Coordinates of C-alpha atoms in Angstrom, one line a residue:
Chain A
M21 CA 0.0 0.4 0.2
K22 CA 1.1 3.3 -0.8
R23 CA 2.1 5.2 2.0
I24 CA 3.6 8.5 3.3
F25 CA 7.1 8.7 4.6
V26 CA 10.0 10.8 5.8
D27 CA 13.1 10.8 5.3
L28 CA 14.1 12.2 8.6
E29 CA 17.5 13.3 7.6
R30 CA 16.3 15.5 5.4
C31 CA 13.8 17.3 7.3
M32 CA 14.1 20.9 7.5
G33 CA 11.0 21.7 9.4
C34 CA 10.0 24.5 7.4
K35 CA 6.7 23.9 7.2
G36 CA 5.8 23.8 3.7
C37 CA 3.5 21.0 4.3
E38 CA 1.5 22.4 6.5
I39 CA 0.1 25.3 4.3
A40 CA 0.3 22.8 0.9
C41 CA -2.3 20.4 3.2
A42 CA -4.8 23.4 3.6
I43 CA -5.5 25.1 0.6
E44 CA -5.5 21.8 -1.0
H45 CA -8.3 21.5 1.7
S46 CA -9.3 25.1 1.6
K47 CA -12.7 25.9 -1.1
H48 CA -10.8 27.5 -3.3
K49 CA -7.9 25.6 -3.4
N50 CA -5.7 29.0 -3.5
L51 CA -3.0 30.1 -1.1
I52 CA -4.9 34.0 -1.3
D53 CA -8.5 32.4 -0.6
A54 CA -7.5 30.2 1.5
I55 CA -5.5 32.5 4.2
K56 CA -8.5 34.3 3.1
Q57 CA -10.6 32.1 3.9
L58 CA -13.1 32.0 8.0
P59 CA -13.6 29.3 9.0
P60 CA -9.5 29.4 8.7
P61 CA -9.1 25.5 6.6
I62 CA -7.8 23.0 8.9
S63 CA -3.8 21.5 7.7
R64 CA -4.3 17.5 7.7
V65 CA 0.0 17.3 9.2
R66 CA 2.0 18.8 10.9
V67 CA 5.3 19.3 11.7
Y68 CA 6.9 18.9 14.8
G69 CA 10.4 19.2 16.6
N70 CA 13.0 21.9 16.2
F71 CA 16.1 22.9 14.3
S72 CA 17.4 20.0 15.8
G73 CA 15.3 17.4 14.8
S74 CA 11.4 18.0 13.1
A75 CA 8.4 15.8 11.6
P76 CA 5.8 16.3 9.9
F77 CA 3.2 14.1 10.9
Q78 CA -0.1 13.2 10.0
C79 CA -2.4 10.0 9.7
R80 CA 0.5 7.2 9.9
H81 CA -2.7 4.4 8.8
C82 CA -1.1 2.2 11.8
P83 CA -2.1 -1.1 11.7
E84 CA -4.8 -1.8 14.5
P85 CA -5.7 1.3 14.1
Y86 CA -6.6 2.9 17.8
C87 CA -9.1 5.3 16.6
Y88 CA -11.1 2.6 14.2
F89 CA -11.5 0.8 18.0
A90 CA -12.6 4.6 19.7
C91 CA -15.0 5.3 17.0
I92 CA -18.1 5.4 18.1
A93 CA -20.3 6.1 15.1
G94 CA -17.9 3.0 12.9
A95 CA -17.1 6.4 11.0
I96 CA -13.4 5.1 10.6
T97 CA -12.6 2.1 9.4
K98 CA -10.1 0.1 7.4
A99 CA -10.3 -0.6 3.8
S100 CA -8.8 -2.9 2.7
D101 CA -5.4 -1.9 1.1
G102 CA -4.7 -0.6 4.7
T103 CA -5.9 3.2 4.8
V104 CA -7.5 4.5 7.5
V105 CA -11.3 6.3 6.5
L106 CA -12.9 8.6 8.5
D107 CA -16.2 8.7 6.6
R108 CA -17.3 12.5 7.6
D109 CA -21.0 11.4 7.2
R110 CA -20.7 9.3 9.8
C111 CA -18.6 11.5 12.3
V112 CA -20.8 12.5 14.6
H113 CA -18.3 15.1 16.8
C114 CA -18.0 12.9 19.6
Y115 CA -14.1 12.9 19.0
S116 CA -13.3 9.3 20.7
C117 CA -10.9 9.6 17.9
V118 CA -9.3 12.9 19.1
M119 CA -9.1 11.0 22.4
V120 CA -7.0 8.4 21.0
C121 CA -4.7 9.3 18.6
P122 CA -1.3 8.6 19.9
F123 CA 0.4 10.9 17.3
G124 CA -2.2 14.0 17.6
V125 CA -2.6 13.8 14.0
I126 CA -7.3 13.9 13.6
K127 CA -8.5 17.4 15.2
V128 CA -11.8 18.8 15.5
G129 CA -13.2 20.3 12.1
E130 CA -14.1 23.8 12.3
E131 CA -15.2 23.9 8.6
E132 CA -18.8 24.0 7.3
K133 CA -19.2 20.3 10.6
L134 CA -17.3 19.7 13.8
C135 CA -16.7 16.3 12.7
A136 CA -13.4 14.9 13.5
V137 CA -10.6 15.7 10.3
K138 CA -7.3 13.8 9.2
C139 CA -4.8 13.3 6.0
D140 CA -7.2 11.6 4.4
L141 CA -3.9 11.1 0.8
C142 CA -6.1 13.4 -1.4
E143 CA -6.8 10.4 -3.5
D144 CA -7.7 12.1 -6.0
K145 CA -4.3 13.6 -6.3
N146 CA -1.7 11.3 -7.6
I147 CA 0.8 12.4 -5.6
P148 CA -0.6 14.5 -2.5
P149 CA 0.2 18.6 -2.2
C150 CA 2.0 18.6 1.3
V151 CA 4.5 16.2 -0.4
Q152 CA 5.1 17.6 -3.3
A153 CA 5.2 21.3 -1.6
C154 CA 8.4 20.2 0.1
P155 CA 11.2 22.1 -1.0
T156 CA 13.9 18.6 0.4
K157 CA 11.4 16.0 -0.5
A158 CA 12.1 14.8 3.0
M159 CA 8.7 12.8 1.9
F160 CA 7.5 10.4 0.0
Y161 CA 4.9 8.9 -1.5
G162 CA 4.1 5.3 -2.3
E163 CA 5.2 1.7 -1.3
L164 CA 7.6 1.2 1.6
E165 CA 10.2 -0.6 -0.5
E166 CA 11.1 2.2 -2.8
F167 CA 11.6 4.0 -0.1
L168 CA 13.6 2.1 1.7
N169 CA 15.8 2.3 -2.0
L170 CA 15.5 5.3 -2.2
V171 CA 17.2 6.6 0.9
K172 CA 19.6 3.8 0.3
R173 CA 20.7 5.4 -2.9
R174 CA 21.1 8.8 -0.9
R175 CA 23.4 7.7 2.1
K176 CA 25.4 5.9 -0.3
K177 CA 25.3 9.4 -2.7
E178 CA 26.2 11.6 1.0
K179 CA 29.0 9.1 1.6
C180 CA 30.8 10.3 -1.7
I181 CA 30.5 13.3 -0.9
T182 CA 31.9 13.4 2.5
Chain B
M3 CA -13.4 -24.8 15.4
H4 CA -16.9 -23.9 16.4
Y5 CA -17.0 -20.2 18.1
L6 CA -20.0 -19.5 19.8
I7 CA -20.1 -15.6 20.9
T8 CA -22.6 -14.3 23.4
G9 CA -23.8 -10.9 23.0
G10 CA -24.0 -8.4 20.0
G11 CA -21.7 -5.4 21.4
A12 CA -19.1 -4.1 20.0
A13 CA -16.8 -7.2 21.7
G14 CA -18.7 -9.5 20.2
L15 CA -18.6 -7.8 16.8
N16 CA -14.8 -7.3 16.3
C17 CA -14.2 -11.2 17.7
I18 CA -15.2 -11.9 14.8
E19 CA -12.9 -9.2 13.0
G20 CA -10.2 -10.8 14.8
I21 CA -11.0 -14.6 14.9
R22 CA -11.2 -14.3 10.8
K23 CA -8.0 -12.6 11.1
I24 CA -6.4 -16.1 11.8
D25 CA -9.1 -18.4 11.3
S26 CA -11.0 -17.9 7.7
Q27 CA -13.3 -21.7 8.0
G28 CA -14.2 -22.5 11.2
E29 CA -17.1 -22.3 12.3
I30 CA -19.5 -18.3 13.6
T31 CA -22.2 -18.4 16.0
L32 CA -23.7 -14.8 17.6
V33 CA -25.5 -14.8 19.9
C34 CA -27.3 -11.1 20.4
K35 CA -29.8 -10.6 23.0
E36 CA -31.7 -7.8 21.0
K37 CA -33.7 -8.0 18.3
Y38 CA -30.7 -6.1 15.9
L39 CA -28.2 -6.5 14.7
P40 CA -24.4 -5.6 16.7
Y41 CA -24.9 -1.4 16.3
A42 CA -23.5 1.3 17.4
R43 CA -25.1 1.8 21.2
C44 CA -23.7 5.1 21.8
L45 CA -25.3 6.9 19.2
I46 CA -28.9 6.1 20.5
T47 CA -29.6 9.8 21.7
D48 CA -28.5 10.5 17.9
Y49 CA -30.8 8.3 17.4
L50 CA -33.9 8.9 19.2
V51 CA -32.7 12.7 18.2
G52 CA -33.6 11.0 14.1
N53 CA -30.9 12.4 13.5
I54 CA -29.2 9.2 12.1
S55 CA -31.4 6.6 10.4
E56 CA -31.9 3.0 11.0
D57 CA -28.9 1.8 8.9
V58 CA -26.2 4.4 10.2
I59 CA -26.6 2.8 13.3
L60 CA -26.0 -0.4 12.6
L61 CA -22.4 -0.9 12.5
R62 CA -22.4 -3.5 9.9
Q63 CA -25.4 -4.5 7.2
Q64 CA -26.8 -8.4 6.7
S65 CA -24.4 -8.8 4.1
Y66 CA -21.3 -8.9 6.1
Y67 CA -22.3 -11.6 8.7
E68 CA -23.3 -13.9 5.7
Q69 CA -19.5 -12.4 4.1
M70 CA -17.9 -13.6 6.7
G71 CA -19.6 -17.0 7.5
V72 CA -21.3 -16.1 10.9
N73 CA -24.9 -17.6 11.3
V74 CA -26.2 -14.7 13.7
F75 CA -29.4 -15.0 16.7
C76 CA -30.7 -12.5 17.3
N77 CA -33.3 -12.0 20.1
C78 CA -31.9 -14.9 22.1
E79 CA -29.6 -15.6 25.1
V80 CA -27.5 -17.7 26.2
R81 CA -29.5 -18.4 30.0
K82 CA -26.4 -21.1 30.8
I83 CA -23.4 -22.7 30.1
E84 CA -21.7 -25.7 31.1
P85 CA -17.8 -25.7 30.6
E86 CA -16.9 -29.1 30.7
R87 CA -19.1 -30.1 28.3
K88 CA -18.2 -27.4 26.4
V89 CA -22.3 -26.5 25.9
A90 CA -24.9 -23.1 26.1
I91 CA -28.2 -23.5 26.2
L92 CA -30.3 -20.8 25.1
S93 CA -33.5 -19.5 25.5
N94 CA -35.2 -20.6 22.4
G95 CA -34.4 -24.0 23.9
K96 CA -30.7 -24.7 22.2
Q97 CA -28.9 -26.3 22.8
I98 CA -25.0 -25.5 21.2
K99 CA -21.8 -27.0 21.3
Y100 CA -19.2 -25.1 20.8
D101 CA -14.9 -25.4 21.4
R102 CA -14.1 -21.4 22.2
L103 CA -16.3 -19.0 23.4
L104 CA -16.3 -15.4 24.3
I105 CA -18.8 -13.8 27.1
A106 CA -19.5 -10.7 26.3
T107 CA -22.7 -10.2 26.9
G108 CA -22.3 -6.4 28.3
A109 CA -24.2 -4.9 31.6
S110 CA -27.7 -3.7 32.1
P111 CA -28.6 -0.1 33.4
R112 CA -29.1 0.1 37.3
P113 CA -32.8 0.0 38.0
L114 CA -33.6 3.7 39.7
G115 CA -34.6 2.0 43.0
C116 CA -37.2 4.3 44.4
K117 CA -41.2 3.6 45.1
G118 CA -42.8 3.3 41.7
D119 CA -40.3 3.3 39.6
E120 CA -41.7 0.5 37.2
K121 CA -44.2 3.2 36.1
I122 CA -44.5 3.7 32.3
G123 CA -42.1 6.9 31.6
I124 CA -39.8 5.7 34.0
S125 CA -37.0 3.8 31.5
G126 CA -33.5 3.5 31.3
F127 CA -31.5 4.5 28.0
R128 CA -29.7 1.7 27.0
D129 CA -30.6 0.3 24.2
I130 CA -32.5 1.1 20.9
D131 CA -36.2 -0.4 22.4
D132 CA -35.3 2.4 25.7
V133 CA -35.3 5.0 22.3
L134 CA -38.5 3.7 21.1
R135 CA -40.4 3.7 24.2
I136 CA -39.4 7.0 25.2
K137 CA -40.4 8.2 21.7
E138 CA -44.0 7.0 21.7
R139 CA -44.1 8.4 25.5
F140 CA -43.1 11.6 24.2
R141 CA -45.8 13.1 22.4
K142 CA -47.3 12.6 25.7
S143 CA -44.2 14.9 27.4
E144 CA -44.0 18.4 29.0
K145 CA -40.9 17.4 31.1
A146 CA -38.5 15.0 31.6
F147 CA -35.8 14.4 34.5
V148 CA -32.5 12.6 34.1
F149 CA -32.2 10.7 37.5
G150 CA -28.2 10.6 37.8
G151 CA -25.3 12.6 37.1
G152 CA -23.5 9.5 34.7
L153 CA -22.4 10.7 30.7
I154 CA -26.0 8.5 29.3
G155 CA -28.7 9.5 31.4
I156 CA -27.1 13.5 30.0
K157 CA -26.7 12.2 27.4
A158 CA -30.6 10.9 26.8
G159 CA -31.3 14.8 28.6
Y160 CA -29.6 16.8 25.9
A161 CA -30.8 14.7 23.1
L162 CA -35.0 15.2 24.7
K163 CA -33.7 19.4 25.3
K164 CA -32.9 19.0 21.1
L165 CA -35.9 17.2 20.8
G166 CA -37.5 21.0 23.2
L167 CA -38.9 18.9 26.3
D168 CA -38.7 20.8 29.4
V169 CA -35.8 19.1 31.2
E170 CA -34.1 18.9 34.8
I171 CA -30.8 17.2 36.0
I172 CA -31.7 15.4 39.7
V173 CA -28.4 14.7 41.1
K174 CA -27.6 13.1 44.3
S175 CA -23.8 13.6 45.2
K176 CA -22.1 18.0 44.0
Q177 CA -21.9 17.7 40.2
I178 CA -22.3 15.7 37.4
F179 CA -20.4 13.1 36.3
S180 CA -18.5 12.5 39.2
R181 CA -17.0 9.1 38.1
V182 CA -15.2 10.9 34.7
V183 CA -14.2 13.9 35.4
N184 CA -12.9 16.2 39.1
E185 CA -15.1 18.7 40.5
E186 CA -14.6 22.2 38.0
A187 CA -15.0 20.6 35.2
A188 CA -18.3 19.4 35.9
K189 CA -18.7 22.6 37.3
I190 CA -18.5 24.2 33.8
I191 CA -19.9 22.5 31.9
A192 CA -22.7 22.2 34.2
E193 CA -22.8 25.8 33.8
H194 CA -22.7 25.7 30.2
F195 CA -25.9 23.5 30.6
Q196 CA -27.6 26.1 32.5
N197 CA -26.7 28.5 30.4
N198 CA -28.4 26.5 27.0
G199 CA -32.2 25.3 29.5
I200 CA -31.3 22.7 31.0
K201 CA -32.0 22.3 34.8
I202 CA -29.2 20.8 37.3
R203 CA -29.5 19.8 40.8
T204 CA -27.8 18.6 42.6
G205 CA -27.8 17.1 46.6
L206 CA -31.4 15.6 45.3
A207 CA -33.3 12.0 45.1
P208 CA -36.1 10.7 44.2
V209 CA -38.6 9.1 46.8
E210 CA -40.8 8.4 45.0
I211 CA -41.8 8.5 40.9
L212 CA -46.0 9.7 40.8
G213 CA -49.0 8.5 39.1
D214 CA -51.5 5.7 38.6
K215 CA -49.8 3.7 36.2
E216 CA -47.8 6.5 33.9
M217 CA -45.6 8.9 35.8
E218 CA -46.7 12.0 36.7
G219 CA -44.2 13.5 39.0
V220 CA -41.4 12.4 41.1
L221 CA -41.5 13.2 44.6
L222 CA -38.0 13.5 45.6
D223 CA -36.5 14.2 49.0
S224 CA -36.5 17.7 49.5
G225 CA -39.9 17.0 50.0
E226 CA -41.1 19.0 46.7
K227 CA -43.5 17.4 44.1
L228 CA -42.3 18.0 40.1
K229 CA -44.5 17.8 37.4
G230 CA -43.1 15.3 34.5
Q231 CA -43.8 12.5 31.9
I232 CA -40.3 11.0 31.6
G233 CA -37.8 9.3 33.5
I234 CA -34.7 9.2 32.5
V235 CA -32.6 6.9 34.6
G236 CA -28.9 7.5 34.6
K237 CA -27.2 5.8 37.4
G238 CA -25.0 3.5 35.6
V239 CA -24.8 -0.3 34.9
S240 CA -24.7 -3.4 35.4
P241 CA -22.4 -6.4 34.3
D242 CA -24.7 -9.0 33.1
K243 CA -22.8 -12.1 34.7
S244 CA -25.6 -13.8 36.1
F245 CA -26.0 -17.1 33.7
L246 CA -23.0 -17.4 34.8
T247 CA -23.6 -19.3 38.7
G248 CA -22.6 -21.9 39.3
S249 CA -20.1 -22.3 35.9
G250 CA -17.0 -22.5 37.7
I251 CA -16.1 -19.0 35.8
D252 CA -14.4 -16.8 38.2
V253 CA -16.9 -13.7 38.3
C254 CA -16.1 -10.9 41.3
E255 CA -17.5 -7.6 39.7
G256 CA -17.6 -8.8 36.3
V257 CA -15.9 -11.8 34.1
R258 CA -11.8 -11.9 35.7
T259 CA -9.4 -12.1 32.6
D260 CA -6.3 -12.9 32.3
E261 CA -3.6 -10.6 29.9
R262 CA -5.4 -12.6 27.0
L263 CA -8.5 -12.1 27.8
R264 CA -9.1 -15.6 28.9
T265 CA -11.1 -16.7 31.7
N266 CA -10.0 -19.5 34.5
I267 CA -11.2 -22.1 32.2
E268 CA -9.2 -23.1 29.0
N269 CA -11.6 -21.8 26.1
H270 CA -13.1 -19.5 27.8
Y271 CA -12.6 -15.9 26.7
A272 CA -14.8 -12.5 28.1
A273 CA -14.8 -9.0 26.5
G274 CA -16.9 -5.5 27.1
D275 CA -18.2 -4.3 29.5
V276 CA -19.0 -7.8 31.3
A277 CA -15.4 -8.5 31.5
E278 CA -12.9 -6.8 34.6
T279 CA -9.3 -6.5 32.4
K280 CA -6.7 -4.8 33.9
D281 CA -6.6 -1.2 33.7
I282 CA -3.2 0.6 32.5
V283 CA -2.8 3.6 35.7
S284 CA -3.6 1.4 38.7
G285 CA -2.4 -2.1 36.8
Q286 CA -5.6 -3.6 39.2
L287 CA -8.7 -5.6 37.6
T288 CA -11.1 -3.2 36.4
I289 CA -14.4 -3.0 34.9
N290 CA -13.6 -0.4 32.7
A291 CA -16.9 -0.2 30.8
V292 CA -16.3 2.1 27.9
W293 CA -16.7 1.4 23.5
L294 CA -12.5 1.7 22.6
N295 CA -11.8 -0.6 25.0
A296 CA -14.7 -3.3 24.9
Q297 CA -13.6 -3.7 20.9
E298 CA -10.0 -3.4 21.4
Q299 CA -10.9 -6.6 24.1
G300 CA -13.6 -8.6 21.7
Y301 CA -10.3 -7.8 19.1
V302 CA -7.9 -8.8 20.9
A303 CA -10.0 -12.7 22.2
G304 CA -10.9 -13.4 18.4
I305 CA -7.2 -13.5 17.5
N306 CA -6.4 -15.7 21.0
M307 CA -9.3 -17.6 20.4
A308 CA -8.4 -18.8 16.4
G309 CA -5.3 -19.7 18.1
G310 CA -2.9 -16.7 17.7
D311 CA -1.4 -14.6 20.8
K312 CA -0.9 -11.6 21.4
N313 CA -1.4 -9.7 24.3
Y314 CA -3.8 -7.5 25.7
P315 CA -2.0 -4.4 27.2
G316 CA -4.4 -3.1 29.6
S317 CA -8.1 -1.1 29.2
V318 CA -8.4 2.5 29.9
A319 CA -10.4 5.0 31.6
A320 CA -11.5 7.0 28.7
N321 CA -14.6 9.4 28.6
S322 CA -15.4 11.9 25.8
A323 CA -18.8 13.8 24.6
E324 CA -19.7 16.9 23.2
F325 CA -22.7 18.8 24.9
F326 CA -23.3 22.5 23.0
G327 CA -20.9 22.6 21.3
L328 CA -18.4 22.1 24.2
P329 CA -16.9 19.4 24.2
F330 CA -14.6 17.2 26.9
I331 CA -12.6 14.4 27.2
S332 CA -11.5 12.6 30.4
M333 CA -8.4 9.8 31.1
G334 CA -7.0 8.2 33.6
I335 CA -7.5 8.7 37.2
V336 CA -8.4 12.7 37.5
R337 CA -8.8 12.8 40.6
E338 CA -6.1 14.1 43.9
S339 CA -5.3 10.7 46.4
G340 CA -2.1 10.9 48.6
D341 CA 1.5 11.7 46.1
C342 CA -0.2 12.9 43.4
E343 CA 0.9 16.5 41.5
I344 CA -1.8 18.3 40.0
L345 CA -1.0 20.5 36.6
E346 CA -4.3 22.5 36.0
M347 CA -5.4 25.8 33.6
R348 CA -8.2 27.1 33.0
H349 CA -9.2 30.3 30.2
E350 CA -12.8 31.0 30.4
L351 CA -14.7 27.9 29.4
M352 CA -10.9 26.0 28.4
Y353 CA -9.9 23.9 31.2
K354 CA -7.2 21.2 31.3
R355 CA -5.8 19.3 34.1
F356 CA -3.5 17.3 34.5
V357 CA -2.7 14.5 37.2
L358 CA 0.6 13.5 37.0
K359 CA 2.5 10.4 39.4
N360 CA 6.8 9.8 40.2
N361 CA 6.6 12.7 36.9
K362 CA 4.4 10.5 34.4
L363 CA 1.5 11.1 34.0
I364 CA -1.6 8.9 35.2
G365 CA -4.7 10.5 34.4
A366 CA -5.9 14.1 32.4
V367 CA -9.4 16.5 31.9
F368 CA -9.7 18.5 29.1
V369 CA -12.7 21.0 28.2
G370 CA -13.6 23.4 25.9
D371 CA -9.4 23.0 23.8
V372 CA -9.2 19.3 23.2
S373 CA -6.6 18.9 20.5
N374 CA -4.0 16.8 20.4
A375 CA -5.5 15.3 24.0
G376 CA -4.4 11.7 22.1
F377 CA -1.4 12.3 22.9
Y378 CA -1.5 12.6 26.4
M379 CA -3.7 9.4 26.1
A380 CA 0.1 8.1 24.9
L381 CA 1.9 9.6 27.2
L382 CA -0.2 8.1 29.6
R383 CA -0.1 5.0 28.2
T384 CA 3.2 4.2 28.5
G385 CA 4.7 6.0 31.4
I386 CA 6.7 7.9 29.9
D387 CA 9.0 10.1 32.0
L388 CA 8.3 13.5 31.2
G389 CA 11.6 15.4 33.5
K390 CA 11.4 18.7 32.7
Y391 CA 9.1 18.8 30.4
K392 CA 6.4 18.6 32.6
R393 CA 5.7 22.3 33.4
D394 CA 5.1 22.6 29.2
L395 CA 2.2 19.9 29.7
G396 CA -1.0 21.1 27.8
R397 CA 0.7 23.9 26.2
P398 CA 0.5 24.8 22.8
W399 CA 3.8 23.4 21.6
F400 CA 3.9 21.0 24.3
N401 CA 4.2 18.1 22.0
V402 CA 6.2 20.0 19.3
E403 CA 8.3 20.2 22.4
F404 CA 8.1 17.0 23.5
I405 CA 8.6 14.9 20.0
G406 CA 11.3 17.3 18.5
K407 CA 12.9 16.0 22.3
L408 CA 12.5 12.3 21.6
L409 CA 13.6 12.8 17.7
E410 CA 17.1 14.0 19.1
S411 CA 17.5 11.5 21.1
K412 CA 16.4 8.7 18.9
Q413 CA 15.4 6.7 20.7
G414 CA 14.0 4.2 18.6
L415 CA 12.6 6.6 17.2
R416 CA 13.6 8.3 13.8
E417 CA 13.7 5.2 12.6
S418 CA 10.5 4.2 12.9
I419 CA 8.7 6.7 11.5
S420 CA 10.7 6.8 8.3
L421 CA 10.5 3.5 7.6
E422 CA 7.9 1.8 9.7
G423 CA 5.7 4.9 9.8
E424 CA 3.6 3.9 12.9
Q425 CA 2.7 2.9 16.5
I426 CA 6.1 5.0 17.8
F427 CA 4.9 5.5 22.0
F428 CA 2.9 1.8 22.4
K429 CA 4.9 -0.5 21.4

């Protein structure tokens, strides 16, 4: 299954992914309207950390997600491809998922409904905008295998330089 | 292999998921007490208000059970089990032979326990039939009472208020939600209720339900007589365990289980509101009767029943709800005891409280702003030493700094996020 992976050596904590995500989930999908939008669009990704170590966090699509167990409405399900899906129409905004997500990546929505929001991997896009926006290519969208190979290649190269 | 699941609640349903993860062949029988397929019990308030339809409240459609190869008996109960012969006797007279049994019968509301509490109009609030009963009664009603300050009763009162009834909550103790939040948080929530037109009166209890056959009013222990046609009983629940009498299964307050959710008898498991499990904070066997524990326990028990080996780390006391736009979350131990440390912050309707012991988080309450509560749940589950970061608990930058610190010190975190991308804290 395709997921977002992060090369931690490369995350500089610029928060470009946060902006890109908020724009993608805004009404008009451009920066200026997104900034003016009220209530503001919510970024599904959050960069944690500081200069000495940082990483973007978004839904990790856990194999046995706490949020699935906590959801009282059956609104959170694990799809056959392994993604954790939140059905906004079933959500009754009890925030049980917010209560248990250890990454703090399910947020209280304030858009048109109070329901919970989280990363949906932007399924209509080939590459999620947050990944595309990453200036250092720390974020990667694809299979685990591909990502591991990429990291291996990168590390080899870096060794040559030093 | 024949698996018998007694109880069609959250635990029973997730047991199917757990079993099928390992064993795709074995026969599964699910016995549901009610006439409905497993449904989202916590949504009965929304069902009462009419926010959601019948097919939303069902957790899975009929086709799911066919696909999973589950025989479902609705409107049926297990009357007795004989663990030695591995036979269960059902209320419809049938005898079922099983190889593995899951006890997940759940719990029932406690009665009000005062004179006249059998009158029409008095109802618990636990299942769809209660909702239908209240709906029926609703047309003839002007005022409803909630007896007890528990979450479920008050949720029912909230629903009735939304439907336009006058609602009054009568609580014996000093505060509402006394089992869930501390006094200060309860005060904020109670004030919010009062501002939105639900009256809360503490320190009072009903003595008698007035009326002929139907409730017409209530007599309180203060001597007051009040008019009202509906009385919701929110006195908590007690486990449905009577069918286990004489079976040899170890029952105390609930069915006692170990870290694999086994009972004292081999091949017999228990999960959900009927089961006593290890509390993750206190380490004691206790019943933490909330949805998320029931679902997880059912799932873990299912895996173990099917021959897997999955440890259940423990249940957690946790509640989350939203009333009139004010959300709140509580977890773990929220009251002070002997040697614990309390951190609190308050700003208008926003309130946060953290209870620490030996530098570890053992409980938290959030009112108004619940964002990132799950992060604190992870700290509570893992018992990480907070060190100097504890003074920043609840601040917006807390988890940013704290995770940054963890990233820096690596603690196995770098590899786990970038490679596996999952479950950093709770492994």
